[in-house]
Coordinates of C-alpha atoms in Angstrom, one line a residue:
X12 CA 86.6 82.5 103.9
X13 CA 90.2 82.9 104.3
X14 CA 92.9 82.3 107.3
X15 CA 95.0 85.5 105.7
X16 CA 92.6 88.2 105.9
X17 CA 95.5 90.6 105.9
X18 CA 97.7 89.8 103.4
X19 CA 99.7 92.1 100.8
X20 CA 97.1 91.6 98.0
X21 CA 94.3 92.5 99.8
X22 CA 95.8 95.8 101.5
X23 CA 97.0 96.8 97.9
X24 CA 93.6 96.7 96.9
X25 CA 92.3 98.3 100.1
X26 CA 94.0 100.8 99.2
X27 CA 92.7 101.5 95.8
X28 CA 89.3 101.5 96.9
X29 CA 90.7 104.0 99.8
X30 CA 92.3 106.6 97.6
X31 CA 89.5 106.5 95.0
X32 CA 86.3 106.8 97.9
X33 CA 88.3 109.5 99.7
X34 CA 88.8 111.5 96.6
X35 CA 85.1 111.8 96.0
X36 CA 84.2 112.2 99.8
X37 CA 87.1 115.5 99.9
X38 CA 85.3 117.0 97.0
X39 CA 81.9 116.4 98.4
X40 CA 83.2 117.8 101.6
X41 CA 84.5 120.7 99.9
X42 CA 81.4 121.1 98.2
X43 CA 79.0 121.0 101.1
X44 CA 81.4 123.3 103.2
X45 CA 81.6 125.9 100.4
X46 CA 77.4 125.7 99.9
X47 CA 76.3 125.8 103.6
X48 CA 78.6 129.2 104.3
X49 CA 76.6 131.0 101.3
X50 CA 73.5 129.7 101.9
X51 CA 73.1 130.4 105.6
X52 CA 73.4 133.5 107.3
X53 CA 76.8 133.5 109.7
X54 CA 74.5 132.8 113.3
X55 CA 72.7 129.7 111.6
X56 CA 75.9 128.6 110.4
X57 CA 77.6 128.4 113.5
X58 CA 74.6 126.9 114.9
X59 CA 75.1 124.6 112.6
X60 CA 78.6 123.7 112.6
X61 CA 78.3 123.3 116.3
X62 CA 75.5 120.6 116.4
X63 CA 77.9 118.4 113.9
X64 CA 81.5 119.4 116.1
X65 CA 79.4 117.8 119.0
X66 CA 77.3 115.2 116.9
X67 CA 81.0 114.0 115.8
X68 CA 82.2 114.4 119.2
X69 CA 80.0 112.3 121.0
X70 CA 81.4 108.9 119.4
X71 CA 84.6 109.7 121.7
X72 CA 82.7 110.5 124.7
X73 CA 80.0 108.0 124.3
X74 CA 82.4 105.1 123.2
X75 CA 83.5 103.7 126.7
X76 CA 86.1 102.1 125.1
X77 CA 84.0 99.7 123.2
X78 CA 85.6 101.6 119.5
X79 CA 89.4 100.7 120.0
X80 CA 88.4 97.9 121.8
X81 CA 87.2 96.9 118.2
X82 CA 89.7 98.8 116.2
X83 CA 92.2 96.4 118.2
X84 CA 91.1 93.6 119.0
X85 CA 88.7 92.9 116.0
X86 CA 92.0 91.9 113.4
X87 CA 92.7 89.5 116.0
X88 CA 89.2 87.6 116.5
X89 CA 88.7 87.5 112.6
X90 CA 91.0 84.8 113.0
X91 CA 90.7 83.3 115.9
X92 CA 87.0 82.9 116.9
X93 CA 84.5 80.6 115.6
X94 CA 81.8 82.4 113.5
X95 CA 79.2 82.3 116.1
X96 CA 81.5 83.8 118.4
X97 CA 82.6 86.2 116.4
X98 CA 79.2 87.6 115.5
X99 CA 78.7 88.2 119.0
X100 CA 81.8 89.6 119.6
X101 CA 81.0 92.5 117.2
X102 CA 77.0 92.4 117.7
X103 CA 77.7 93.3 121.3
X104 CA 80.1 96.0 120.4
X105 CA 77.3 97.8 118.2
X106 CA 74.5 96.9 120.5
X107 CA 76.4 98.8 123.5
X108 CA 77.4 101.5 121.7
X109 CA 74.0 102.3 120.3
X110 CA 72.6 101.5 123.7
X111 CA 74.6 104.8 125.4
X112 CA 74.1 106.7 122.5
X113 CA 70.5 106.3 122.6
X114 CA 70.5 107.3 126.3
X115 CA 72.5 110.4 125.5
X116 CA 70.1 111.1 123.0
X117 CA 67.1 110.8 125.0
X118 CA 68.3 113.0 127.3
X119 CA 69.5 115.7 124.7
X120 CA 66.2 115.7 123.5
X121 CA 64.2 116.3 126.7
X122 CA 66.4 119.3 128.3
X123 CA 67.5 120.5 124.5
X124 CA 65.5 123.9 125.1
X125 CA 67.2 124.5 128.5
X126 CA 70.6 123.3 127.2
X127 CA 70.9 125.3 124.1
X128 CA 70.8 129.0 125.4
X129 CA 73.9 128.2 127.3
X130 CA 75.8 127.9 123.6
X131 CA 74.5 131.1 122.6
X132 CA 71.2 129.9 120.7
X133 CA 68.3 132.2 120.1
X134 CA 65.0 130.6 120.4
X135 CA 64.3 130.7 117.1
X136 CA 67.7 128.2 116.3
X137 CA 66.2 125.7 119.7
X138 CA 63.0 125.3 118.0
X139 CA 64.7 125.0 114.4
X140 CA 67.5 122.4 115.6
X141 CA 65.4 120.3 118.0
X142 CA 65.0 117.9 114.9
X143 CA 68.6 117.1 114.8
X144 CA 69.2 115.4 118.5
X145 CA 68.8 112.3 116.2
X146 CA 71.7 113.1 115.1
X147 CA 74.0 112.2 118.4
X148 CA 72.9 109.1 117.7
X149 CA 72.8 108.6 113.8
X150 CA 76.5 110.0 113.2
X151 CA 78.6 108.8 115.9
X152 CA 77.0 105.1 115.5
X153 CA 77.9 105.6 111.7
X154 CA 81.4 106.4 112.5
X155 CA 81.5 103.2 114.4
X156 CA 80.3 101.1 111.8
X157 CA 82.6 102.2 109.3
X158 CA 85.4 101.7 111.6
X159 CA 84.7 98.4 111.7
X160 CA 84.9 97.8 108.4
X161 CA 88.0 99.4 108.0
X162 CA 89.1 97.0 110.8
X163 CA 88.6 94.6 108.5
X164 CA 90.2 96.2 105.6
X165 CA 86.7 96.1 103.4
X166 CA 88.2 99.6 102.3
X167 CA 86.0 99.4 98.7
X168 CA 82.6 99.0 101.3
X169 CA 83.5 101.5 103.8
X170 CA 84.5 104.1 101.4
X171 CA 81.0 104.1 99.5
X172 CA 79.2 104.8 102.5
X173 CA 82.0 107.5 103.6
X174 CA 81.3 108.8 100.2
X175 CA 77.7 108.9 99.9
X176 CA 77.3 110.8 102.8
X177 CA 79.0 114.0 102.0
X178 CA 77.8 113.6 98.4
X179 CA 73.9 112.9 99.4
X180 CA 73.8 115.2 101.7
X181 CA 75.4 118.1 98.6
X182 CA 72.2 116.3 96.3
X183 CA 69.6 116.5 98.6
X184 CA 70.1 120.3 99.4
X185 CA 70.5 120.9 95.6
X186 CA 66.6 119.2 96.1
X187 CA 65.6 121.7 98.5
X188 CA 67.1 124.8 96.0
X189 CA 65.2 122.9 92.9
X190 CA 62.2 122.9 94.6
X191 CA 61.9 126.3 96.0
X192 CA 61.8 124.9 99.5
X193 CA 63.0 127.1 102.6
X194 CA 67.0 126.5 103.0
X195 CA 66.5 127.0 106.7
X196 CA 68.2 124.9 109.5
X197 CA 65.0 122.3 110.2
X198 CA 64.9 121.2 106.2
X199 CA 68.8 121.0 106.5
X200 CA 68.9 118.6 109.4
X201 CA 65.7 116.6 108.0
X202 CA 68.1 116.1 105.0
X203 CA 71.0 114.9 107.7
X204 CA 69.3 112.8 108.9
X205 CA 68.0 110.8 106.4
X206 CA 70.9 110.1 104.6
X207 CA 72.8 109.3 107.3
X208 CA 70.1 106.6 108.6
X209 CA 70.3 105.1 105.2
X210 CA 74.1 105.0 105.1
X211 CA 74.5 103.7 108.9
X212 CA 71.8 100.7 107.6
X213 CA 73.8 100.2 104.5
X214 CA 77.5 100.3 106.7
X215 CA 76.1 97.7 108.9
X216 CA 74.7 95.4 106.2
X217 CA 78.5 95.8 104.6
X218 CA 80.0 94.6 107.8
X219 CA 78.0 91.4 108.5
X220 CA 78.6 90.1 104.9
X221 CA 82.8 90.7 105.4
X222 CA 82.4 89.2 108.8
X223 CA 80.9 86.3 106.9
X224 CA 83.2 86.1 104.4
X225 CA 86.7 86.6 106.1
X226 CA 86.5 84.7 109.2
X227 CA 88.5 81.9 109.7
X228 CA 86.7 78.5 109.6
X229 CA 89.5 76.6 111.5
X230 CA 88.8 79.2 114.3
X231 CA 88.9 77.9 117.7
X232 CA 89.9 80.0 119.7
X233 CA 88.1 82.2 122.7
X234 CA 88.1 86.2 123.1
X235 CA 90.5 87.4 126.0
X236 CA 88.0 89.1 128.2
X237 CA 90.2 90.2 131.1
X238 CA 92.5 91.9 128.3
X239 CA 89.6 93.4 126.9
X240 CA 88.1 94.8 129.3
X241 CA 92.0 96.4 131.0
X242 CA 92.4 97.5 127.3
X243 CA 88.5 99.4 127.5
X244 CA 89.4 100.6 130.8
X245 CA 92.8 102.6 129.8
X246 CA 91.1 103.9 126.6
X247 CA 87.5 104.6 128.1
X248 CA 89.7 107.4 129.9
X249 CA 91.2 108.1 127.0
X250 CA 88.4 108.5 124.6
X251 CA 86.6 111.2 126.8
X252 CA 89.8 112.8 127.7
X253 CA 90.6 113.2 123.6
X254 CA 86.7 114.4 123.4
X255 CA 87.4 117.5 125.3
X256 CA 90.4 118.4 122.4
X257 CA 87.8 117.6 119.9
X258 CA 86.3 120.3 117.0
X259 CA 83.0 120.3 118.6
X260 CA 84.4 120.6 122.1
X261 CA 86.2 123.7 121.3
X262 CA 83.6 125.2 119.5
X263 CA 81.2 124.4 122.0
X264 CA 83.4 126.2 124.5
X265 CA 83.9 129.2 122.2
X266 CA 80.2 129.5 121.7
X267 CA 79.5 129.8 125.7
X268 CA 81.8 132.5 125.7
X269 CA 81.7 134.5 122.2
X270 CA 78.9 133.3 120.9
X271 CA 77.4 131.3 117.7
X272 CA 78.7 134.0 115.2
X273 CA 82.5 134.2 116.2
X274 CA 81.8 130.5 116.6
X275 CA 80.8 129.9 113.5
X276 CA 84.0 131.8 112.1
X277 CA 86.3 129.5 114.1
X278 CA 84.0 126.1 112.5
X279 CA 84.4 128.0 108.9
X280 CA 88.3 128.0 109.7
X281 CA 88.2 124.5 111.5
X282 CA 86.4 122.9 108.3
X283 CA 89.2 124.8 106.1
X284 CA 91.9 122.9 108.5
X285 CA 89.9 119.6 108.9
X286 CA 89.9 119.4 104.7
X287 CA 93.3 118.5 104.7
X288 CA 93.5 117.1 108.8
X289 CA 91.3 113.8 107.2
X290 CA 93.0 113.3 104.5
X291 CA 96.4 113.3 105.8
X292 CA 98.3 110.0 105.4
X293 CA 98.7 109.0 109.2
X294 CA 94.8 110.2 109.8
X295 CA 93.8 108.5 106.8
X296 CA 95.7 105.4 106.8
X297 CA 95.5 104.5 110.1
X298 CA 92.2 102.3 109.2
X299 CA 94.3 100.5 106.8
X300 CA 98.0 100.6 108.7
X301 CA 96.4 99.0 112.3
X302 CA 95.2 95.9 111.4
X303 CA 98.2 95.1 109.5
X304 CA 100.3 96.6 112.2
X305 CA 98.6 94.4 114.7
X306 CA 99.4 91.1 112.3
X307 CA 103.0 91.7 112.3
X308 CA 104.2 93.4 115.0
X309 CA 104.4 89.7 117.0
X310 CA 107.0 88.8 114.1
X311 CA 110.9 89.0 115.4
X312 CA 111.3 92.3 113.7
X313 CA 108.1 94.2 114.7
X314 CA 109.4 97.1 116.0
X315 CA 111.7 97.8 113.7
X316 CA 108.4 97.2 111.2
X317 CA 106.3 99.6 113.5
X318 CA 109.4 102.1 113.6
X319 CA 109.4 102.4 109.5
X320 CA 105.6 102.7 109.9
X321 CA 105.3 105.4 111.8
X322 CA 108.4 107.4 110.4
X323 CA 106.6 107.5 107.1
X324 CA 103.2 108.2 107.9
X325 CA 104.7 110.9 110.4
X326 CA 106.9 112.2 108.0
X327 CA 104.1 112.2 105.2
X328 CA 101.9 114.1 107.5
X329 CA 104.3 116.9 108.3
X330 CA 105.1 117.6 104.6
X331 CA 101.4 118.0 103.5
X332 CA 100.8 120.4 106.7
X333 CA 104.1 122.2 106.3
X334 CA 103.0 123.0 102.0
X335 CA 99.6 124.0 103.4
X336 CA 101.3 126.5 106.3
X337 CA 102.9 128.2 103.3
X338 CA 100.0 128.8 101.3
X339 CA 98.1 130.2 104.0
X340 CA 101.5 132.0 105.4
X341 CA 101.4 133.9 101.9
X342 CA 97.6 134.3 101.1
X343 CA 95.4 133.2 104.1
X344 CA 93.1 136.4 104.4
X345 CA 92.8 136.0 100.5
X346 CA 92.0 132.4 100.5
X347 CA 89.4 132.7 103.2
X348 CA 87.7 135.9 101.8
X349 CA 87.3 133.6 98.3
X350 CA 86.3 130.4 99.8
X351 CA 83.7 132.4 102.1
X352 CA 82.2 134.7 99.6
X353 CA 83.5 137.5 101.6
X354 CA 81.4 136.6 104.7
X355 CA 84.8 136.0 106.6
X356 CA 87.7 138.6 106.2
X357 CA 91.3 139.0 107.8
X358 CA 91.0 135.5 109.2
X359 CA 94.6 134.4 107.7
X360 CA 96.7 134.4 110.9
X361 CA 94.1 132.5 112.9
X362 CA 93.7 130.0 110.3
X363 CA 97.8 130.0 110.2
X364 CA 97.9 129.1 113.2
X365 CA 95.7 126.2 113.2
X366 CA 97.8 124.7 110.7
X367 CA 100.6 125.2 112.7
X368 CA 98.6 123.4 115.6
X369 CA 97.3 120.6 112.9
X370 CA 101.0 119.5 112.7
X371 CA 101.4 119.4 116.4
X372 CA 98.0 117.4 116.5
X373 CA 98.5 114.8 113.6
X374 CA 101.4 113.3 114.8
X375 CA 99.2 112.4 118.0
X376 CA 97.1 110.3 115.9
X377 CA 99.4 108.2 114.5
X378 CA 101.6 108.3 117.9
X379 CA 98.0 106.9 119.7
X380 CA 98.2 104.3 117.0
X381 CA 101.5 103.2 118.2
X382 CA 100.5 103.1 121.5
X383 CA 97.8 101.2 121.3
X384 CA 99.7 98.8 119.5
X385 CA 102.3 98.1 122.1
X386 CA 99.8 97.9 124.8
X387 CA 101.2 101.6 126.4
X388 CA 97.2 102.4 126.9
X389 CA 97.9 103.4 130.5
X390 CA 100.4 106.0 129.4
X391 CA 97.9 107.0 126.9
X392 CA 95.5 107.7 129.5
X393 CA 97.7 110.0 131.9
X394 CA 98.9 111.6 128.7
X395 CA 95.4 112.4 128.2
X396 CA 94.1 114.3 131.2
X397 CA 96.2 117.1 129.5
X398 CA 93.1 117.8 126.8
X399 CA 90.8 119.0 129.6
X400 CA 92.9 121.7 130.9
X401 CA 93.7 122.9 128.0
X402 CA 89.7 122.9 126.8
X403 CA 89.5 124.7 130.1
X404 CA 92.0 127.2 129.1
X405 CA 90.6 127.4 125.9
X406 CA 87.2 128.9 127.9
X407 CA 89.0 131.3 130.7
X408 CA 90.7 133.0 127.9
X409 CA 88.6 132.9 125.0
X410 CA 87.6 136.4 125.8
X411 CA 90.9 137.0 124.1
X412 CA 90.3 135.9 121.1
X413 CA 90.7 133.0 118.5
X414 CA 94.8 133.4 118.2
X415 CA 94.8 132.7 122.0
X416 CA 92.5 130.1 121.9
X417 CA 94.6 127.7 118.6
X418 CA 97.8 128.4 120.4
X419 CA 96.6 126.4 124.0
X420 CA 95.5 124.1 122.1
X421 CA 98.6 123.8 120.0
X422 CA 100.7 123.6 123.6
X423 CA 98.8 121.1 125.0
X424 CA 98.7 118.7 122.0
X425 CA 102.5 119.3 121.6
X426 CA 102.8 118.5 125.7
X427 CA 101.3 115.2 125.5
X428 CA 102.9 114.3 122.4
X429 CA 106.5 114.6 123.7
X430 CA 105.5 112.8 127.4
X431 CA 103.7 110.1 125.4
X432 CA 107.1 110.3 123.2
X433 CA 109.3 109.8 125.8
X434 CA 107.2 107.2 127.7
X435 CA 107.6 105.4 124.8
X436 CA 111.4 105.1 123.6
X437 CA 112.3 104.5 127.2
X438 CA 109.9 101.3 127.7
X439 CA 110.7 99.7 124.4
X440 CA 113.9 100.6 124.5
X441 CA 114.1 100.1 120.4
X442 CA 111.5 102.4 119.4
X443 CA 113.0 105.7 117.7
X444 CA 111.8 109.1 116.1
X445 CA 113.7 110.2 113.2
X446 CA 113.8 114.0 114.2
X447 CA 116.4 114.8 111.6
X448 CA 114.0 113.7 108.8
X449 CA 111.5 116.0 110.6
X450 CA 113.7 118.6 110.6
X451 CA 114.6 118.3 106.8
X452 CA 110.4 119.3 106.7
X453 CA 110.3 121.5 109.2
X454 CA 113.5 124.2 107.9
X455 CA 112.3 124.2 104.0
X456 CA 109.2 125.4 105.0
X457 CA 109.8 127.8 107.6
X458 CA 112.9 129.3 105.3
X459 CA 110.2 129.5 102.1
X460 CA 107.8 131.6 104.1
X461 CA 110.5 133.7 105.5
X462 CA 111.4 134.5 101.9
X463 CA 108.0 134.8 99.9
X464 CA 106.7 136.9 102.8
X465 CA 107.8 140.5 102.1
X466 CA 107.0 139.8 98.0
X467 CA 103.5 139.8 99.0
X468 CA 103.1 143.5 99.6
X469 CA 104.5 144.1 95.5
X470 CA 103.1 140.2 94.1
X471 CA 99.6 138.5 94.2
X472 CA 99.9 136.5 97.1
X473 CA 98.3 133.5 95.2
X474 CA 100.9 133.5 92.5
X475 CA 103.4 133.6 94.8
X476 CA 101.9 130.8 97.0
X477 CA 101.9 128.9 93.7
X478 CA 105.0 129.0 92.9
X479 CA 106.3 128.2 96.4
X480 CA 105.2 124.9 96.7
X481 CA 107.2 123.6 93.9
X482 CA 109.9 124.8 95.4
X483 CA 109.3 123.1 98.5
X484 CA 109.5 120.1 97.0
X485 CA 112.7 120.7 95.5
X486 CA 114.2 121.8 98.5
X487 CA 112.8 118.5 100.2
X488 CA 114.0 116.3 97.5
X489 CA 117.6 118.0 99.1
X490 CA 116.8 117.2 102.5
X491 CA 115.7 114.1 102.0
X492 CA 113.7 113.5 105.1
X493 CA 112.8 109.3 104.6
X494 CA 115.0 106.7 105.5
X495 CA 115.9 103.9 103.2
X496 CA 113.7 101.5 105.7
X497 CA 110.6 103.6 105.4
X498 CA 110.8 103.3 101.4
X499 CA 111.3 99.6 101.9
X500 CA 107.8 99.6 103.4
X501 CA 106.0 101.3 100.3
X502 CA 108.1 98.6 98.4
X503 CA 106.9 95.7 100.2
X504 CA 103.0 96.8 100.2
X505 CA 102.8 98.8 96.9
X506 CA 105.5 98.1 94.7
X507 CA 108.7 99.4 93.3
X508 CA 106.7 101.8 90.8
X509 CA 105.2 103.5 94.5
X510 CA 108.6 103.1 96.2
X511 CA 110.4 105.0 93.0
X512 CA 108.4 108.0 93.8
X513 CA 109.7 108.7 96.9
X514 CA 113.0 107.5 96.5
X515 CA 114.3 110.8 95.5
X516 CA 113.5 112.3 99.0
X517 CA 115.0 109.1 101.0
X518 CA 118.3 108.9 102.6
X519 CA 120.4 105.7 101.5

């Protein structure tokens, strides 16, 4: 038991366990992405790809509130409540969640054949997928659980169980292929399923020993319900607002209209884009950064501490998406064709685009995370209502295409980024964006694809995509887009060995 649950020492370690568990989860990811596109034909793929988008989803739409109600609030009653309390603080948090997700569920399940032709099934995929209704209950109340524990900053235990699901899921279809059983979509789902019951059991296990072990035994103090329950209210609106901007959401939307196989061509692209969208620094590190966040932002200089944050997880976010934009600027259609085994061809602009759109849309993450933070939640939730219209815009004019379809989205998440922006800076009246460091992102990249462009009708566009990002670096080490206070942060948590690596691209 300790009264300093988030100290320095035990984010530095967090961390470890984070980088290592998220490397093997990416390459099982990559893995199971790169298997499922060959094994299935391109209709059971979408079909496919669309029952996760919406498993995945459903956590969002189903959550009420009760997720960042613990993603919040959790830090602060690991040190404040009693055990007892605490227990039931967190037991009643699972036990509603599971409780709507099991009513979703149930009602999937019993309207799943008149549901699915709607999203473009045959009745061949109904029958085939009706197995996998568990699974709008199994993955989103997995998602939770690891959530928790990252509330907690048990990185080392929530990254095995991230881990082991990609990388069970890659074994047991490699069991299916070794034992000459049917790689259809029932067997795949069956497989689904049972690894992801085993690692929600496991996740939950994980997170009552760490409640056990971190809470506070001179706790006396009582959970805040009326501040809860505001706090659940603002993001209950939120949650299902963000749902309708989700993967599945879109794709669901796409199928109604174009059907499972162009469907399943936008997931393909999606998956490419959501490879490197989870593993970027202010989507990744938010599980670690919050809690912490939530510890010192009382302290005299907490905005200032939230400002430095922020800038370099926003920063560090744009420079990964801006490298990817120029590889897929240079050799998208060449990439996908390779990646796809040729099932998927002149797809490079529309995947372009979505990184261009995955720029827009990262920020919001770790602007959301800000937000919460500060207790803006009501200007989160008007900022919010945007994501429906543009899901609804997505649908009127998917007959136009993809293209069409990534660029309302990109509008609408760029929209509610700059209100939420604005709403921002003027209530705290301290809080500030460094757009100049953006900038020194945003015109190395944008110059480098203007240049490397025309070479690719003479060069191989893979060389030459090669060879850019190098120089993208160099040009950024120029710029310099951090500010001496953001590499004061990676000094205080990491170290000056981690801070010595960026100061090269930091402004004195």
């Amino acid at each position: 038991m300790t009264n300093q649950p988030y100290r320095i020492a035990r984010f530095q370690k967090a961390l470890v366990h984070f980088i290592s568990g998220r490397a093997v989860q990416a390459s099982a990811r990559a893995i199971l992405i790169l298997v499922l596109v060959r094994l299935l034909d391109v209709a059971d793929y979408g079909a496919y790809m669309l029952i996760i988008g919406l498993s995945e989803m459903l956590l969002l739409v189903a959550s009420l509130g009760i997720l960042p109600v613990g993603q919040r609030y959790l830090p602060q009653m690991l040190t404040t409540l009693p055990i007892k309390k605490l227990y039931a603080f967190v037991a009643s948090l699972a036990a509603s969640q599971i409780a709507i997700l099991s009513l979703i569920a149930i009602v999937l399940g019993k309207y799943w054949s008149v549901l699915t032709p709607y999203i473009g099934f045959s009745a061949e995929q109904t029958t085939a997928t009706y197995i996998a209704v568990w699974l709008f209950l199994l993955i989103p109340a997995f998602r939770f659980s690891v959530e928790m524990l990252d509330a907690l900053l048990e990185q080392g235990k929530a990254q095995i169980t991230r881990a082991l699901m990609p990388t069970a899921r890659v074994t047991g279809i490699g069991v299916l292929l070794l034992t000459d059983l049917d790689i259809n979509l029932t067997n795949i789902f069956i497989v689904d399923i049972s690894v992801t019951a085993f690692c929600l059991l496991l996740a939950y296990s994980f997170l009552h020993n760490a409640l056990g072990n971190l809470h506070s035994s001179k706790a006396r103090g009582t959970i805040p319900t009326q501040e809860i329950l505001r706090f659940a209210r603002h993001m209950a609106i939120v949650g299902l607002m963000g749902a309708t901007s989700s993967p599945g959401a879109v794709r669901l939307a796409l199928a109604n209209v174009l059907g499972v196989v162009e469907s399943g061509l936008f997931a393909f692209l999606q998956s490419l884009q959501r490879l490197i969208g989870r593993y970027l620094p202010g989507t990744l590190l938010r599980g670690l950064v919050r809690p912490v966040l939530v510890a010192r932002t009382q302290d005299a200089d907490g905005i200032a501490i939230l400002e430095s944050g922020s800038g370099l997880l926003l920063k560090s976010n744009l420079i990964i998406v801006a490298a990817g934009t120029i590889v897929i600027a240079i050799a998208g259609n060449e990439t996908i064709a390779w990646v796809s085994g040729g099932k998927f061809l002149d797809a490079g602009l529309t995947l372009l685009l979505m990184f261009i759109a995955l720029a827009v849309s990262s920020q919001r993450m770790v602007i959301e995370m800000v937000m919460q933070i500060t207790g803006h939640t009501a200007a989160l939730r008007a900022t919010s209502l945007i994501s429906p219209i543009a899901l609804l815009a997505v649908w009127l004019f998917a007959d136009h295409g993809l293209n069409i379809a990534v660029v309302i989205m990109a509008f609408a998440a760029a929209l509610a980024n700059w209100i939420a922006i604005a709403i921002l800076i003027k209530s705290t009246g301290e809080f500030k964006i460094d757009w100049r460091g953006q900038m020194a992102v945003l015109l190395p990249a944008t110059l480098i694809i203007a240049a490397s462009f025309p070479l690719t009708t003479t060069l191989n566009p893979f060389i030459i995509a090669i060879l850019s990002i190098p120089i993208f670096i160099l040009l950024i080490r120029i710029t310099k887009p951090f500010k001496s206070s953001e590499t004061a942060i990676i000094e205080r948590s990491l170290g000056q060995r981690a801070a010595r690596l960026i100061k090269g691209f930091s402004s004195s």
